[in-house]
Coordinates of C-alpha atoms and ligand atoms in Angstrom, one line a residue:
M1 CA -5.2 -8.8 -21.4
H2 CA -2.4 -8.6 -18.8
K3 CA -3.0 -10.1 -15.5
W4 CA -2.6 -6.9 -13.6
L5 CA -5.0 -5.1 -15.8
L6 CA -7.5 -7.9 -15.3
L7 CA -7.0 -7.6 -11.5
S8 CA -7.4 -3.8 -11.6
V9 CA -10.6 -4.1 -13.7
S10 CA -12.1 -6.7 -11.4
L11 CA -11.2 -4.7 -8.3
S12 CA -13.0 -1.7 -9.9
V13 CA -16.1 -3.9 -10.5
I14 CA -16.0 -4.9 -6.9
C15 CA -15.8 -1.2 -5.9
Y16 CA -18.6 -0.4 -8.2
Q17 CA -20.9 -3.0 -6.7
T18 CA -20.0 -2.2 -3.1
Y19 CA -20.1 1.5 -3.3
A20 CA -22.5 2.3 -6.0
Q21 CA -25.2 3.2 -3.5
D22 CA -22.9 4.8 -1.0
K23 CA -23.1 8.6 -0.9
K24 CA -20.0 8.8 1.4
A25 CA -17.6 7.8 -1.4
T26 CA -15.2 10.3 -2.8
Y27 CA -13.2 9.9 -6.0
F28 CA -10.0 11.9 -6.4
K29 CA -9.6 12.0 -10.1
D30 CA -6.4 11.8 -12.1
I31 CA -3.7 12.1 -9.4
T32 CA -0.1 11.0 -9.1
L33 CA 0.0 8.7 -6.2
I34 CA 2.9 8.1 -3.8
D35 CA 1.7 5.3 -1.6
G36 CA 4.4 5.5 1.1
S37 CA 5.7 2.0 0.7
G38 CA 8.8 3.1 -1.3
N39 CA 7.2 2.1 -4.6
A40 CA 7.5 4.5 -7.5
A41 CA 4.9 7.3 -8.0
Q42 CA 1.9 6.2 -10.1
P43 CA 0.8 8.9 -12.5
H44 CA -2.8 9.3 -13.7
V45 CA -4.6 7.1 -11.2
N46 CA -7.7 7.7 -9.2
L47 CA -8.1 7.3 -5.4
L48 CA -11.5 6.1 -4.1
I49 CA -12.3 6.6 -0.4
N50 CA -15.4 5.7 1.5
A51 CA -16.1 7.5 4.8
D52 CA -12.7 7.3 6.6
T53 CA -11.2 4.4 4.6
I54 CA -9.3 3.9 1.3
V55 CA -11.3 1.7 -1.0
S56 CA -8.9 1.4 -3.9
V57 CA -6.5 3.0 -6.3
I58 CA -8.1 2.8 -9.7
S59 CA -6.3 3.0 -13.1
G60 CA -8.7 3.8 -15.9
N61 CA -12.0 5.6 -15.5
H62 CA -14.5 3.6 -13.5
I63 CA -16.3 6.2 -11.3
P64 CA -18.8 4.6 -9.0
P65 CA -22.2 6.3 -9.4
N66 CA -23.0 8.5 -6.4
A67 CA -19.3 9.0 -5.6
K68 CA -18.4 12.6 -5.3
V69 CA -15.8 13.4 -7.9
I70 CA -13.0 15.8 -7.1
D71 CA -10.8 16.6 -10.1
M72 CA -7.2 16.7 -8.9
S73 CA -5.4 16.6 -12.3
G74 CA -1.8 17.5 -12.0
K75 CA -1.7 17.0 -8.2
T76 CA 0.2 14.5 -6.2
V77 CA -1.2 12.6 -3.2
M78 CA 1.0 11.1 -0.5
P79 CA 0.4 9.8 3.1
L80 CA 0.4 12.2 6.0
L81 CA 3.8 12.3 7.8
I82 CA 4.3 10.3 11.0
S83 CA 6.9 11.8 13.4
G84 CA 8.5 9.6 16.0
H85 CA 10.1 12.5 18.0
E86 CA 8.2 15.6 18.9
H87 CA 7.3 17.6 22.0
L88 CA 3.9 19.1 22.8
G89 CA 2.5 22.0 24.8
L90 CA 5.9 23.5 25.9
L91 CA 6.2 26.3 23.3
K92 CA 4.5 29.7 23.6
G93 CA 6.0 32.8 22.0
N94 CA 9.7 32.8 22.8
T95 CA 9.4 30.5 25.8
S96 CA 9.6 26.8 26.2
T97 CA 8.4 25.6 29.6
A98 CA 6.0 23.2 31.3
D99 CA 4.0 26.3 32.5
N100 CA 2.7 26.6 28.9
Y101 CA 1.2 23.1 29.0
T102 CA -2.5 23.6 28.7
R103 CA -5.3 21.9 26.8
E104 CA -5.6 24.9 24.5
N105 CA -1.9 25.0 23.8
V106 CA -1.6 21.3 23.0
I107 CA -4.6 21.4 20.7
R108 CA -3.3 24.5 18.9
Q109 CA -0.1 22.7 18.2
L110 CA -1.8 19.5 17.1
K111 CA -3.8 21.6 14.6
R112 CA -0.6 23.2 13.4
Y113 CA 1.1 19.8 12.8
L114 CA -1.9 18.6 10.8
H115 CA -2.0 21.8 8.8
Y116 CA 1.6 21.0 7.8
G117 CA 0.7 17.5 6.8
V118 CA 1.9 15.7 9.9
G119 CA -0.8 13.2 10.9
T120 CA 0.6 11.5 14.0
V121 CA 3.2 12.7 16.5
L122 CA 5.0 10.8 19.3
S123 CA 5.5 13.3 22.1
L124 CA 8.7 12.0 23.8
G125 CA 8.8 12.4 27.5
T126 CA 7.9 16.0 28.4
D127 CA 4.2 15.7 28.9
Q128 CA 1.8 16.6 31.8
P129 CA -1.0 14.4 33.2
L130 CA -3.4 16.0 30.8
V131 CA -1.8 14.2 27.9
F132 CA -3.3 10.9 28.7
A133 CA -6.9 12.2 28.4
L134 CA -6.0 14.1 25.2
R135 CA -4.2 11.1 23.8
D136 CA -7.3 8.9 24.4
S137 CA -9.6 11.5 22.8
S138 CA -7.2 12.1 19.9
G139 CA -7.1 8.4 19.1
K140 CA -10.9 8.4 18.9
G141 CA -10.9 11.4 16.6
L142 CA -12.7 13.6 19.2
I143 CA -10.2 16.5 19.1
P144 CA -8.8 18.2 16.0
G145 CA -5.3 18.0 14.6
A146 CA -2.6 15.4 14.5
T147 CA -3.1 12.2 16.5
I148 CA -1.1 12.1 19.8
L149 CA 1.0 9.3 20.9
T150 CA 3.0 9.9 24.1
A151 CA 5.8 8.6 26.2
G152 CA 4.2 10.5 29.1
Y153 CA 6.9 11.3 31.7
G154 CA 10.5 10.6 30.5
F155 CA 13.3 9.1 32.5
G156 CA 16.4 11.3 33.3
V157 CA 18.9 11.7 36.1
K158 CA 19.1 14.1 39.1
G159 CA 21.1 17.2 38.1
G160 CA 21.2 16.2 34.4
S161 CA 19.0 15.8 31.3
P162 CA 16.2 16.7 30.7
P163 CA 16.2 20.3 31.9
P164 CA 13.9 21.1 34.9
A165 CA 11.9 23.6 32.7
F166 CA 10.2 20.6 31.1
G167 CA 8.3 19.9 34.3
Q168 CA 8.3 18.2 37.6
H169 CA 7.0 14.9 36.4
T170 CA 10.3 13.7 34.9
L171 CA 11.3 10.4 36.6
R172 CA 14.8 10.4 37.9
P173 CA 15.3 7.0 39.6
E174 CA 18.7 6.5 41.4
T175 CA 18.7 2.7 41.6
P176 CA 17.5 -0.2 39.4
E177 CA 14.8 -1.0 42.0
Q178 CA 13.4 2.5 41.9
A179 CA 13.6 2.4 38.1
I180 CA 11.4 -0.8 38.0
S181 CA 8.9 0.8 40.3
D182 CA 8.7 4.0 38.2
V183 CA 8.2 2.0 35.0
D184 CA 5.4 0.0 36.8
K185 CA 3.7 3.2 37.9
L186 CA 4.0 4.8 34.4
A187 CA 2.8 1.6 32.7
I188 CA -0.6 2.0 34.5
L189 CA -1.2 5.1 32.3
Q190 CA -0.5 3.0 29.2
P191 CA 2.1 5.3 27.5
D192 CA 2.8 4.5 23.8
F193 CA 6.5 4.4 24.4
I194 CA 9.1 4.9 27.2
K195 CA 11.7 7.6 26.9
I196 CA 15.2 7.8 28.5
W197 CA 17.7 10.6 28.2
V198 CA 21.2 9.2 28.0
D199 CA 23.6 12.1 27.7
D200 CA 26.1 13.8 30.0
G201 CA 26.8 16.8 27.7
G202 CA 30.3 15.5 27.1
G203 CA 31.1 15.2 30.8
S204 CA 29.5 18.4 32.0
M205 CA 26.5 16.7 33.7
P206 CA 25.6 13.4 35.4
K207 CA 24.2 10.6 33.1
V208 CA 21.7 7.9 33.8
A209 CA 23.8 4.9 35.1
Q210 CA 23.9 1.9 32.9
P211 CA 22.3 -0.5 35.5
V212 CA 19.4 2.0 35.8
Y213 CA 18.6 2.2 32.1
E214 CA 19.1 -1.5 31.7
A215 CA 16.4 -2.0 34.4
I216 CA 14.1 0.5 32.7
I217 CA 14.4 -1.2 29.4
K218 CA 13.9 -4.7 30.8
E219 CA 10.9 -3.7 32.9
A220 CA 9.3 -1.8 30.0
H221 CA 9.6 -4.8 27.8
E222 CA 8.0 -6.9 30.6
K223 CA 5.1 -4.5 30.4
G224 CA 5.0 -4.7 26.6
L225 CA 6.3 -1.2 26.1
K226 CA 9.0 -0.1 23.7
V227 CA 11.8 2.2 24.8
A228 CA 13.4 5.2 23.0
A229 CA 16.6 6.9 24.0
H230 CA 18.0 10.4 23.6
V231 CA 21.6 9.7 22.5
Y232 CA 24.6 11.6 21.3
F233 CA 27.6 9.4 21.8
L234 CA 28.5 6.2 19.9
E235 CA 29.5 4.3 23.1
D236 CA 26.1 5.1 24.7
A237 CA 24.3 3.9 21.6
R238 CA 26.3 0.7 21.6
Q239 CA 25.4 0.0 25.3
L240 CA 21.8 0.9 24.8
V241 CA 21.5 -1.4 21.8
N242 CA 23.1 -4.2 23.8
A243 CA 20.6 -3.5 26.6
G244 CA 17.7 -3.9 24.1
I245 CA 16.7 -0.3 23.2
D246 CA 14.0 -0.1 20.5
L247 CA 14.7 3.4 19.1
L248 CA 17.7 5.7 19.0
A249 CA 15.8 9.0 18.8
H250 CA 18.7 11.2 17.7
S251 CA 21.8 10.8 15.5
I252 CA 25.0 9.5 16.9
R253 CA 27.1 12.7 16.6
D254 CA 30.5 12.2 18.1
K255 CA 31.9 9.4 15.9
E256 CA 31.0 7.5 12.8
V257 CA 29.1 4.3 13.4
D258 CA 31.1 1.0 13.0
A259 CA 30.3 -2.4 11.7
A260 CA 29.7 -3.9 15.1
L261 CA 26.9 -1.4 16.0
I262 CA 25.4 -1.6 12.5
T263 CA 25.2 -5.4 12.8
A264 CA 23.7 -5.2 16.3
M265 CA 21.1 -2.7 15.2
K266 CA 20.1 -4.8 12.3
E267 CA 19.9 -8.0 14.3
K268 CA 17.8 -6.5 17.0
G269 CA 15.6 -4.4 14.6
V270 CA 16.5 -1.1 16.3
F271 CA 15.0 2.0 14.7
Y272 CA 17.0 5.2 14.1
I273 CA 15.7 8.7 14.0
P274 CA 18.3 11.2 12.8
T275 CA 16.7 14.6 13.8
L276 CA 19.0 16.4 11.4
A277 CA 16.9 19.6 11.5
L278 CA 17.6 20.0 15.2
D279 CA 21.4 19.8 14.6
E280 CA 21.2 22.3 11.7
Y281 CA 19.2 24.8 13.8
G282 CA 22.2 24.7 16.2
F283 CA 24.4 26.8 13.8
I284 CA 22.4 27.8 10.7
Y285 CA 21.1 31.2 12.1
A286 CA 24.6 32.6 12.3
G287 CA 24.1 33.1 8.6
Q288 CA 21.1 33.4 6.3
P289 CA 19.2 30.1 5.8
E290 CA 17.6 29.8 2.4
W291 CA 14.1 29.5 3.9
I292 CA 14.3 32.5 6.3
N293 CA 11.7 34.6 4.4
D294 CA 9.6 31.6 3.2
P295 CA 6.0 32.1 4.5
F296 CA 5.8 28.3 4.9
F297 CA 8.5 28.7 7.5
I298 CA 7.4 31.9 9.1
R299 CA 3.8 30.7 9.6
S300 CA 5.1 27.7 11.6
L301 CA 6.9 29.9 14.2
E302 CA 5.5 31.1 17.5
P303 CA 4.9 34.9 17.7
G304 CA 8.2 36.7 18.3
V305 CA 10.6 33.9 17.2
W306 CA 11.2 35.2 13.7
D307 CA 12.1 38.6 15.0
M308 CA 14.4 36.9 17.5
I309 CA 16.3 34.7 15.0
T310 CA 16.7 37.5 12.4
S311 CA 17.9 40.1 15.0
D312 CA 21.5 41.3 14.9
V313 CA 21.9 40.3 18.6
Y314 CA 20.9 36.7 18.0
K315 CA 23.0 36.4 14.8
K316 CA 26.0 37.8 16.6
E317 CA 25.5 35.4 19.5
Q318 CA 25.3 32.5 17.1
Q319 CA 28.4 33.6 15.3
E320 CA 30.4 33.9 18.5
D321 CA 29.1 30.6 20.0
K322 CA 32.2 28.8 21.2
N323 CA 30.6 25.5 20.4
R324 CA 29.8 26.5 16.8
G325 CA 32.5 24.4 15.2
K326 CA 31.7 21.4 17.3
K327 CA 28.0 21.7 16.4
M328 CA 28.8 21.8 12.7
R329 CA 31.1 18.8 12.9
A330 CA 28.3 16.9 14.9
F331 CA 25.9 17.7 12.1
M332 CA 28.3 16.4 9.4
T333 CA 28.9 13.2 11.4
A334 CA 25.1 12.8 11.7
V335 CA 24.8 13.1 7.9
V336 CA 27.5 10.4 7.3
N337 CA 25.9 8.1 10.0
L338 CA 22.5 8.4 8.4
R339 CA 23.9 7.4 5.0
K340 CA 25.9 4.5 6.5
L341 CA 23.0 3.1 8.6
D342 CA 20.5 3.5 5.8
S343 CA 22.6 1.8 3.2
A344 CA 23.3 -1.0 5.6
G345 CA 19.6 -1.6 5.9
V346 CA 18.9 -0.2 9.4
K347 CA 15.3 1.0 9.8
I348 CA 15.1 4.8 9.6
A349 CA 12.1 6.8 10.8
M350 CA 11.5 10.6 10.8
G351 CA 11.4 12.9 13.8
T352 CA 12.7 16.3 14.5
D353 CA 12.5 17.1 18.3
A354 CA 10.4 20.1 17.3
G355 CA 8.5 21.8 20.0
A356 CA 11.3 21.5 22.6
F357 CA 12.7 24.9 21.9
P358 CA 11.3 28.0 20.1
V359 CA 13.8 27.7 17.2
R360 CA 12.5 24.2 16.5
A361 CA 9.3 25.1 14.7
Q362 CA 6.6 22.5 14.7
G363 CA 5.4 21.8 11.1
F364 CA 8.2 23.3 9.1
S365 CA 10.9 21.2 10.8
E366 CA 9.4 18.0 9.5
H367 CA 9.7 19.2 5.9
L368 CA 13.2 20.5 6.5
E369 CA 14.0 17.1 7.9
L370 CA 12.9 15.4 4.7
Q371 CA 15.1 17.7 2.7
L372 CA 18.1 17.1 4.9
M373 CA 17.6 13.3 4.7
V374 CA 17.6 13.6 0.9
E375 CA 20.7 15.7 1.0
A376 CA 22.3 13.0 3.1
G377 CA 22.0 10.7 0.2
L378 CA 18.6 8.9 0.6
S379 CA 16.3 8.9 -2.4
P380 CA 13.1 11.1 -2.1
L381 CA 10.9 8.0 -2.3
K382 CA 13.0 6.3 0.5
V383 CA 12.8 9.4 2.7
I384 CA 9.0 9.5 2.2
S385 CA 8.6 5.9 3.2
C386 CA 10.8 6.5 6.3
A387 CA 8.4 9.4 7.2
T388 CA 5.2 7.4 6.6
L389 CA 5.4 3.5 6.5
N390 CA 8.4 3.2 8.8
G391 CA 7.0 5.7 11.3
A392 CA 3.8 3.8 11.4
T393 CA 5.7 0.5 11.9
L394 CA 7.8 2.0 14.7
L395 CA 4.6 3.2 16.4
G396 CA 2.7 0.0 15.8
I397 CA -0.1 1.8 13.8
E398 CA 0.9 0.4 10.4
K399 CA -2.3 -1.7 10.1
H400 CA -4.5 1.4 9.8
T401 CA -2.2 4.2 8.5
G402 CA 1.1 5.0 7.0
T403 CA 0.5 3.9 3.4
L404 CA -2.2 4.6 0.9
V405 CA -3.6 1.2 0.1
A406 CA -7.0 -0.4 0.3
G407 CA -8.3 -0.8 3.8
K408 CA -6.2 1.8 5.5
K409 CA -7.4 5.2 6.8
A410 CA -7.8 8.0 4.2
D411 CA -4.9 10.0 5.8
F412 CA -3.2 12.0 3.0
M413 CA -2.1 15.3 1.7
I414 CA -2.6 16.7 -1.8
L415 CA 0.4 18.5 -3.2
D416 CA 1.2 20.9 -6.0
G417 CA 4.2 19.1 -7.5
D418 CA 5.7 15.6 -7.1
P419 CA 8.0 15.2 -4.1
S420 CA 9.6 12.1 -5.7
Q421 CA 11.0 14.5 -8.2
D422 CA 11.9 17.3 -5.8
I423 CA 11.4 16.6 -2.1
N424 CA 10.7 20.3 -1.4
N425 CA 7.3 19.7 -3.2
T426 CA 6.1 18.3 0.2
R427 CA 5.9 22.0 1.2
H428 CA 3.3 22.8 -1.5
I429 CA 0.3 21.5 0.4
V430 CA -3.1 22.1 -1.3
E431 CA -5.3 20.1 1.1
V432 CA -4.8 17.8 4.1
W433 CA -7.2 14.9 4.6
K434 CA -7.4 12.8 7.8
N435 CA -9.8 10.0 8.6
G436 CA -11.5 10.8 5.2
K437 CA -12.2 14.4 6.2
K438 CA -10.6 17.5 4.8
A439 CA -8.9 19.4 7.6
E440 CA -9.7 23.1 8.0
Ligands
LIG1 ZN1 13.3 15.4 22.2

């Protein structure tokens, strides 16, 4: 008998002994399993969970007595997605503003994310005070939907990014001293990340001064907090990486990345989130995107948005957008940069910036992002591991979620079709399970 077979049998015996009497065990029979680590899909295995935890992946037929058996023949199981760049509570209908930020609206959006197989979202810097209470409850499983992590109030600059519509709580320090004091005040609320916008819109707005963001990063690290930056330009990315940034939360879109930046990002372990869907939304509605009539897309939109983006007025506006060519080039540069950074071994995670504007639909955008990452040249299994294991590692939650292995939370989706064969099979969601419970 081969060693691995022996191991698998003995593991099954242990499961059998431990869970034979336990009525909370559920056995998902005959699935294809993608565990999120980047390993190949395993066909014809069984997944045993007990309460909220994965017990084992069993090959062969060793069903513990008393386990509830769910026959899932032909279905694929993969971890829930983890997104490192989202926004909560701002969208409602065709508007995006802090005025929409209510408990009901945030929870409605968390449910939508989970319905689309997104299990954890990092809300990046546009939240209201309410988020900290919701985040704490969410972490304890006391509210429905995706788990919230939050950067709380982001750092920007007076007269520049982020737009005032995102609320009055944005921190806009003018000196390094003020920046340190703002980080200290925010740290009391225990945000899961710190967010800085570093972008002058190509010279059209002020930008956070380098000594100010250096002070933010240094003080955040003193407090044990990681820092994410909104970026667009290569030179800003370079300075931010030198200053110790932990995450570039958008693609570099003005120039191709060079060897010096790649080396620095690898040495410092900087994560990169390409948000390709956001860039594609910037020009795609001038034409007819292939998904425009897909119910999976339409259901993710706020009321009124589909009518807006398919209207002649909107289409004409998009076609006549004087920045259209620039936006398309930026997207192509982003695609090349993702391919370069990934093949050099820089750590890539998934995020979309959904929820910041009505055209950036929450739920659908994450699946479009996976497709665009595959089209950029990453393998489907690699893209899935970016959106699961890497996301969990980025957010420091990899000990309990992000891959489907024994001991981690039973956080997964059941799909019709295998996304390692065709990434768009992530859109064929049959069921979503979080903390061992089937989501409504
Ligand atoms: Zn954002």
